[in-house]
mmCIF file of C-alpha atoms in Angstrom:
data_model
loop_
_atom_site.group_PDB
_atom_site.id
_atom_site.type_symbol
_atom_site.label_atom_id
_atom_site.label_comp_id
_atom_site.label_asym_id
_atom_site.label_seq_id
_atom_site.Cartn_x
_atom_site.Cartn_y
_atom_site.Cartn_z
ATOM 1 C CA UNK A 4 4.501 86.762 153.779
ATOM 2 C CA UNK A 5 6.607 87.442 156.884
ATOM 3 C CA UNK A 6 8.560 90.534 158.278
ATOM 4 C CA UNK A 7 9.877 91.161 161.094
ATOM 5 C CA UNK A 8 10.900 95.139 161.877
ATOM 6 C CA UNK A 9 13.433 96.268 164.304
ATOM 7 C CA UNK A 10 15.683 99.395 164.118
ATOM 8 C CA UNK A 11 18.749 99.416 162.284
ATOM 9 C CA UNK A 12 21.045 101.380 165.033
ATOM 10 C CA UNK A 13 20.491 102.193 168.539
ATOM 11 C CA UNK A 14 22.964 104.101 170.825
ATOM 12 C CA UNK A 15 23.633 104.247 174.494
ATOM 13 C CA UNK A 16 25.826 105.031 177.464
ATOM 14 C CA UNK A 17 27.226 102.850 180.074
ATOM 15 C CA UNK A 18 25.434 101.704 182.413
ATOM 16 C CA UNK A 19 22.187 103.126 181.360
ATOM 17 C CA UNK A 20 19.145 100.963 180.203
ATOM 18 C CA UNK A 21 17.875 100.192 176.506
ATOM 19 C CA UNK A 22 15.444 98.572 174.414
ATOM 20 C CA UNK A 23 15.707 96.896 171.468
ATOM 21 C CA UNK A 24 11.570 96.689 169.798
ATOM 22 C CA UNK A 25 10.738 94.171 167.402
ATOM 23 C CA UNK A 26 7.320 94.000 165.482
ATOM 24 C CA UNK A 27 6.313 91.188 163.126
ATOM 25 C CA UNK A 28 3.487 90.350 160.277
ATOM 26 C CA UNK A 29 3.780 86.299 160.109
ATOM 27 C CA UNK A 30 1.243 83.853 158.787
ATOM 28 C CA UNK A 31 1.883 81.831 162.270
ATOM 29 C CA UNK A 32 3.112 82.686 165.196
ATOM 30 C CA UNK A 33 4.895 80.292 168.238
ATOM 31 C CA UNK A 34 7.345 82.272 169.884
ATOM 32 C CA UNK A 35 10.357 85.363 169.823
ATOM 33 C CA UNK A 36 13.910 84.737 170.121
ATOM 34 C CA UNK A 37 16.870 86.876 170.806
ATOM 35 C CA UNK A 38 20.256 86.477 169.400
ATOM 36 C CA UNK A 39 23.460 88.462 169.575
ATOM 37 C CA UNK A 40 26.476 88.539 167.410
ATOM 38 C CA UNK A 41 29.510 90.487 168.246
ATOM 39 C CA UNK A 42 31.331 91.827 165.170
ATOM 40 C CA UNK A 43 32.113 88.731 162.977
ATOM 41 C CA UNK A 44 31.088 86.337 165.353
ATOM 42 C CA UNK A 45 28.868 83.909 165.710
ATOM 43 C CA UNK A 46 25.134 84.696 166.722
ATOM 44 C CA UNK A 47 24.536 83.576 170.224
ATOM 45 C CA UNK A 48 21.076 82.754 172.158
ATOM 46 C CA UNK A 49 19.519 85.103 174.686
ATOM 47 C CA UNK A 50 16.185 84.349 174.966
ATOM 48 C CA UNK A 51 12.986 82.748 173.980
ATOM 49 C CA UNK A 52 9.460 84.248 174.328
ATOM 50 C CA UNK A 53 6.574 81.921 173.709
ATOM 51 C CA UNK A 54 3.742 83.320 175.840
ATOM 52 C CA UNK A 55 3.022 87.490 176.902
ATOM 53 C CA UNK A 56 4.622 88.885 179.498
ATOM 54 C CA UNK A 57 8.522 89.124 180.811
ATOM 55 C CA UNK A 58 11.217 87.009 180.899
ATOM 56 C CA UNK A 59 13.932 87.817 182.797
ATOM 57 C CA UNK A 60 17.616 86.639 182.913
ATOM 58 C CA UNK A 61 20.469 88.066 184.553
ATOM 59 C CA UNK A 62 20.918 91.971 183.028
ATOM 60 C CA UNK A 63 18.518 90.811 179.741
ATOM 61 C CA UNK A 64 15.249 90.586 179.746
ATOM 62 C CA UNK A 65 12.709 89.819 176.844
ATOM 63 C CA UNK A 66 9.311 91.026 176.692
ATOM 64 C CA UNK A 67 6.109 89.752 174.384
ATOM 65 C CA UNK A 68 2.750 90.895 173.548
ATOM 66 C CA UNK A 69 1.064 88.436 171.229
ATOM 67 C CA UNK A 70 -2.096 90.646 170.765
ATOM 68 C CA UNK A 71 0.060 93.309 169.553
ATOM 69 C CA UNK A 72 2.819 90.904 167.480
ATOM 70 C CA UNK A 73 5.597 92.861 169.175
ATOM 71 C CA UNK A 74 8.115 92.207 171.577
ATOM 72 C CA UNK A 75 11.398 94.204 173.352
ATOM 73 C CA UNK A 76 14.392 92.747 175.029
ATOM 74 C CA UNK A 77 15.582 95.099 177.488
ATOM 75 C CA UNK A 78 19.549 95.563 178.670
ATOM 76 C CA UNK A 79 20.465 96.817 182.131
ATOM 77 C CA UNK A 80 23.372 98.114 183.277
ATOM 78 C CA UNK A 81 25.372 98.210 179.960
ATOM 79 C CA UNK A 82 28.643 97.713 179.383
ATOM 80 C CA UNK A 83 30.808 98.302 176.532
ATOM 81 C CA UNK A 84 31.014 94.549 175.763
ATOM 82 C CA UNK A 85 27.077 95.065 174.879
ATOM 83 C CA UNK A 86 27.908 96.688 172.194
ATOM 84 C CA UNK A 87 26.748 93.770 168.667
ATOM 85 C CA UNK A 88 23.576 93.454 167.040
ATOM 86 C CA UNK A 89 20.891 92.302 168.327
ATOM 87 C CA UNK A 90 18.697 89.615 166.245
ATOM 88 C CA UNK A 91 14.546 88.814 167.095
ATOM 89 C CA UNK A 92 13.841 85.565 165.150
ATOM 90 C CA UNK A 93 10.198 84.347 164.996
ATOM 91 C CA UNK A 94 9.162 81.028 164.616
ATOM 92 C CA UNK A 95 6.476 80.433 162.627
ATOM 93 C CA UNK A 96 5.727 76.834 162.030
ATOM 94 C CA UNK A 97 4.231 74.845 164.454
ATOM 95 C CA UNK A 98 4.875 71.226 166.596
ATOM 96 C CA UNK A 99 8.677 70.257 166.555
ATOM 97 C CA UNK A 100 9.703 72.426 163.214
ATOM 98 C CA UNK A 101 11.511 75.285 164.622
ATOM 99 C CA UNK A 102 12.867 77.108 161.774
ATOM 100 C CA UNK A 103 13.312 81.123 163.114
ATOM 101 C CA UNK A 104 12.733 83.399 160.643
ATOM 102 C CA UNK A 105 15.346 86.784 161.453
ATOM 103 C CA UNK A 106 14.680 89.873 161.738
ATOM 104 C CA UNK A 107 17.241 92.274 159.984
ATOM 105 C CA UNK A 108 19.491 92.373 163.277
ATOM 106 C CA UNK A 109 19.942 96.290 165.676
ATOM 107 C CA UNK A 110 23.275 97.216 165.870
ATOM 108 C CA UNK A 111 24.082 98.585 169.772
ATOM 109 C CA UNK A 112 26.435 100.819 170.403
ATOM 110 C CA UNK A 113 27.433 101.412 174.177
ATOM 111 C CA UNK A 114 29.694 104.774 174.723
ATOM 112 C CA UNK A 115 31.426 105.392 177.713
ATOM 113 C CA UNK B 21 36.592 71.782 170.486
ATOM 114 C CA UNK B 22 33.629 73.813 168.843
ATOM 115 C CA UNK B 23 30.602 72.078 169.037
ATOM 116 C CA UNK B 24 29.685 73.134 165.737
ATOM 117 C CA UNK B 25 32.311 73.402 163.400
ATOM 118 C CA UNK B 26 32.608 74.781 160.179
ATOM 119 C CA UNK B 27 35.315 74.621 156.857
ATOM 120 C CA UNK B 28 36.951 76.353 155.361
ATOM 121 C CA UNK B 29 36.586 79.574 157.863
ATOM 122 C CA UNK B 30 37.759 82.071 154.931
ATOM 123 C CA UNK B 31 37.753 81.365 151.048
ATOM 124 C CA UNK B 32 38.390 83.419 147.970
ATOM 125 C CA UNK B 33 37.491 81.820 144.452
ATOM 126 C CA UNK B 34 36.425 82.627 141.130
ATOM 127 C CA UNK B 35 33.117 82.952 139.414
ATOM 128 C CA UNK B 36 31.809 79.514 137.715
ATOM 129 C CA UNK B 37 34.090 77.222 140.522
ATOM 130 C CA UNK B 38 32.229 74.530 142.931
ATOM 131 C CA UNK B 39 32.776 75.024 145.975
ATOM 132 C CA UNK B 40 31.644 73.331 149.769
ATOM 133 C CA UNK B 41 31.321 74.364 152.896
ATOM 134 C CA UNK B 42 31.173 72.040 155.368
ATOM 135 C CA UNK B 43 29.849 71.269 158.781
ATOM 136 C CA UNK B 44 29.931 69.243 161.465
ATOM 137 C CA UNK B 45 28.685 69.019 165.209
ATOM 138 C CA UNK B 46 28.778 67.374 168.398
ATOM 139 C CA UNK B 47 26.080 68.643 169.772
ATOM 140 C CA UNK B 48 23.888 65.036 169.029
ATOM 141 C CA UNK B 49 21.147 67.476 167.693
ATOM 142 C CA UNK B 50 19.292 65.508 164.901
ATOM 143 C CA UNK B 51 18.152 69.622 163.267
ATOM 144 C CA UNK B 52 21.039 71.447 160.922
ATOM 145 C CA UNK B 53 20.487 74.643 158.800
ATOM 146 C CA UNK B 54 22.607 77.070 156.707
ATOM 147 C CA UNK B 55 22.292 80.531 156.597
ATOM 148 C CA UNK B 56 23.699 83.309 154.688
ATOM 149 C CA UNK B 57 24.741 86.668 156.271
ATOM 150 C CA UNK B 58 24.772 89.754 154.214
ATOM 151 C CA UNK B 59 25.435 93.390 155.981
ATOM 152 C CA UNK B 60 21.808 95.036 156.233
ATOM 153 C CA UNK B 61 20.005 91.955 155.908
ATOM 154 C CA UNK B 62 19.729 89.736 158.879
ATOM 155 C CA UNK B 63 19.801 85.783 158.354
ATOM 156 C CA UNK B 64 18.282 83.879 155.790
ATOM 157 C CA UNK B 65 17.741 80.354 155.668
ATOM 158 C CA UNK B 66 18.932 78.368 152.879
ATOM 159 C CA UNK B 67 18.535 75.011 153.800
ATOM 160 C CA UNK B 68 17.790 72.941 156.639
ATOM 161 C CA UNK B 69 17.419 69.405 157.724
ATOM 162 C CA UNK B 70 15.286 67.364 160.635
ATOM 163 C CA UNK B 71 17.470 63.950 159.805
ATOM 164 C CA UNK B 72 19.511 61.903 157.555
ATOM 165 C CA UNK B 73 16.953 61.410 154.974
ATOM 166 C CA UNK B 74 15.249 64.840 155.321
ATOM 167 C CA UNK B 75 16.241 67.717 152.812
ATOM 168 C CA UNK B 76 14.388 70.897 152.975
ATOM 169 C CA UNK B 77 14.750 74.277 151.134
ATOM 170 C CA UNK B 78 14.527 77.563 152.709
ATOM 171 C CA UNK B 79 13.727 80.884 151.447
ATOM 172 C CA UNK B 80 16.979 81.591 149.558
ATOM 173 C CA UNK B 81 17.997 77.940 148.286
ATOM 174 C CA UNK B 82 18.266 78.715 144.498
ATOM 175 C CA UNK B 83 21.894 78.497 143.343
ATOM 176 C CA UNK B 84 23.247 76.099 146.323
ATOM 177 C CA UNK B 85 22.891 72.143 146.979
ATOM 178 C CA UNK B 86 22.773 70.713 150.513
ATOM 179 C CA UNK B 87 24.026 66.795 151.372
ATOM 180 C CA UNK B 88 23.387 65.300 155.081
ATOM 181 C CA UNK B 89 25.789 62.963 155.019
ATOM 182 C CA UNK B 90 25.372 61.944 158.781
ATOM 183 C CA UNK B 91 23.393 62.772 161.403
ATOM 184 C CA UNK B 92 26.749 64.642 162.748
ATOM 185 C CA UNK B 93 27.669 66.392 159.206
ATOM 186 C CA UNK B 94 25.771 69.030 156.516
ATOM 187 C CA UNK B 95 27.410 70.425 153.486
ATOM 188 C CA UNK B 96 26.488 73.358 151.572
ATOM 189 C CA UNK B 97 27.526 73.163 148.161
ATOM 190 C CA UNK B 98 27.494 76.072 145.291
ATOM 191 C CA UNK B 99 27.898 74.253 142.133
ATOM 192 C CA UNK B 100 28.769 77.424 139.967
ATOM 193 C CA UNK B 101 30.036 80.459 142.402
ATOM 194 C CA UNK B 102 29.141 83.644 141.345
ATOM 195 C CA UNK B 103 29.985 87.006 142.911
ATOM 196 C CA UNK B 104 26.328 87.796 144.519
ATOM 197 C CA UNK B 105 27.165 84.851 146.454
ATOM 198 C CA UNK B 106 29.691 86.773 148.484
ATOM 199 C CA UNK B 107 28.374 86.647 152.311
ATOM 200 C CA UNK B 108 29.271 84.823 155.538
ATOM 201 C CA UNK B 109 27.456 81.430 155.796
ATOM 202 C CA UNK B 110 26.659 80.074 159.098
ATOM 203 C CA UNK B 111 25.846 76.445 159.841
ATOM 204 C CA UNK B 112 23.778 75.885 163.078
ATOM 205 C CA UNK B 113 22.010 73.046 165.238
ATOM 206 C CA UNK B 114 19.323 72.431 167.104
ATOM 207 C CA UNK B 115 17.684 69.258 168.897
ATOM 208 C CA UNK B 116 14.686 67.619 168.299
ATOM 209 C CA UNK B 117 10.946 68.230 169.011
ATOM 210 C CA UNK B 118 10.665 68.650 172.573
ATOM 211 C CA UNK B 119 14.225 68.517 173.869
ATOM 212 C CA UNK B 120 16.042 70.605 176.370
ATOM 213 C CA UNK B 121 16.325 73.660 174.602
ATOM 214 C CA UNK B 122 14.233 72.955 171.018
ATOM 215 C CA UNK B 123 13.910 76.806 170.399
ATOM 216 C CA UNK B 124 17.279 77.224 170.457
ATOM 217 C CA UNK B 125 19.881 77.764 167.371
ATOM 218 C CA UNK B 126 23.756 77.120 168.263
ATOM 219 C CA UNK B 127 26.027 78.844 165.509
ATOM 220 C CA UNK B 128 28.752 77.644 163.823
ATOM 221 C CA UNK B 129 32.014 79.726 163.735
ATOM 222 C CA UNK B 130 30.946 81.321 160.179
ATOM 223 C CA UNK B 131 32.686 80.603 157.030
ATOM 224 C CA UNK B 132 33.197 84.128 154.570
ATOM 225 C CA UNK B 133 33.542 83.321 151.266
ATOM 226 C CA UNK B 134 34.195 86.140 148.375
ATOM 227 C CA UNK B 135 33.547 85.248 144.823
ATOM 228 C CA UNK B 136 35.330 87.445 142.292
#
């Protein structure tokens, strides 16, 4: 089977810096993605993780550690139009078939 | 224009109708899936498809019907609605082995439907 854990809820100020953890238990394993959906929108792309270590883009960053099936993606500087969930998606088959399997999505909320 | 569109964005019907969402893109990308949104519960995949001719069923397919009409459009179709098939179903895209961006899902706009 597959899962995929991240936590439901996370809260923050503005400006400060959070993480958003995701562990997973798959039968295969070929990369982490990030996706964000603001409040009945569409989910959007952030990131893709295939090999350990940190990937860094603008105020996002992603992080992966294969040997420990667990990756973070990291926000800097928030701002109130952070504030959606926040989606890991592992993909689990290998060659050309990329078919994410989702995680059950962190909701961020960014106070002033 | 969207690159991946999706009809109808909002629909209300009644238990036991048919009823089909459609999609279409103009993205190019030869991959399409559906997925079904439910508060608490992430993303599941119902269908998806890697061309014309290729049908494949995801982990939550029982109850709906997929048709790839073209390599552009991909229907999701619920033969009998009933009201545990309330969500918001999402259509997305991606290209082909290899391409620019392969790990990478673009979203349709959504489509809620409620089933009462």
């Amino acid at each position: 089977g597959q899962s995929l854990e991240q936590p439901s809820e996370v809260t923050a100020v503005e400006g400060a810096i959070v993480q958003i953890n995701c562990t997973y238990q798959t039968s295969g394993f070929y990369g982490l993605s990030w996706y964000q959906q603001h409040d009945g929108g569409a989910p959007t792309f952030l990131s893709y993780n295939a090999l350990d270590g940190l990937e860094e883009t603008g105020r996002f960053s992603s992080f992966l550690s294969r040997s420990d099936s667990y990756g973070y993606l990291l926000l800097q500087e928030l701002q109130m139009k952070d504030s959606a969930s926040y989606f890991c998606a592992v993909r689990d088959h290998p060659g050309g078939s990329y078919i994410p399997t989702f995680g059950r999505g962190t909701s961020l909320i960014v106070h002033p | 224009d969207a690159d991946v569109t999706q009809t109808p964005r909002n629909r209300i019907t009644k238990t036991g109708k048919r009823i089909m969402l459609e999609c279409s893109q103009t993205k190019g990308h030869d991959r399409m899936y559906w997925y079904r949104q439910d508060p608490g519960l992430g993303l599941r995949l119902i269908y998806y498809s890697f061309d014309v001719k290729d049908i494949n069923k995801g982990e939550i397919s029982d109850g709906y019907s997929v048709s790839r009409q073209a390599q552009a459009k991909f229907s999701l179709s619920l033969e009998s609605a009933i009201p545990n098939q309330t969500a918001l179903y999402f259509c997305a895209t991606s290209p082909g082995q290899g391409g620019p961006g392969a790990n990478v899902l673009t979203f349709g706009a959504g489509s809620r439907l409620t089933v009462l």
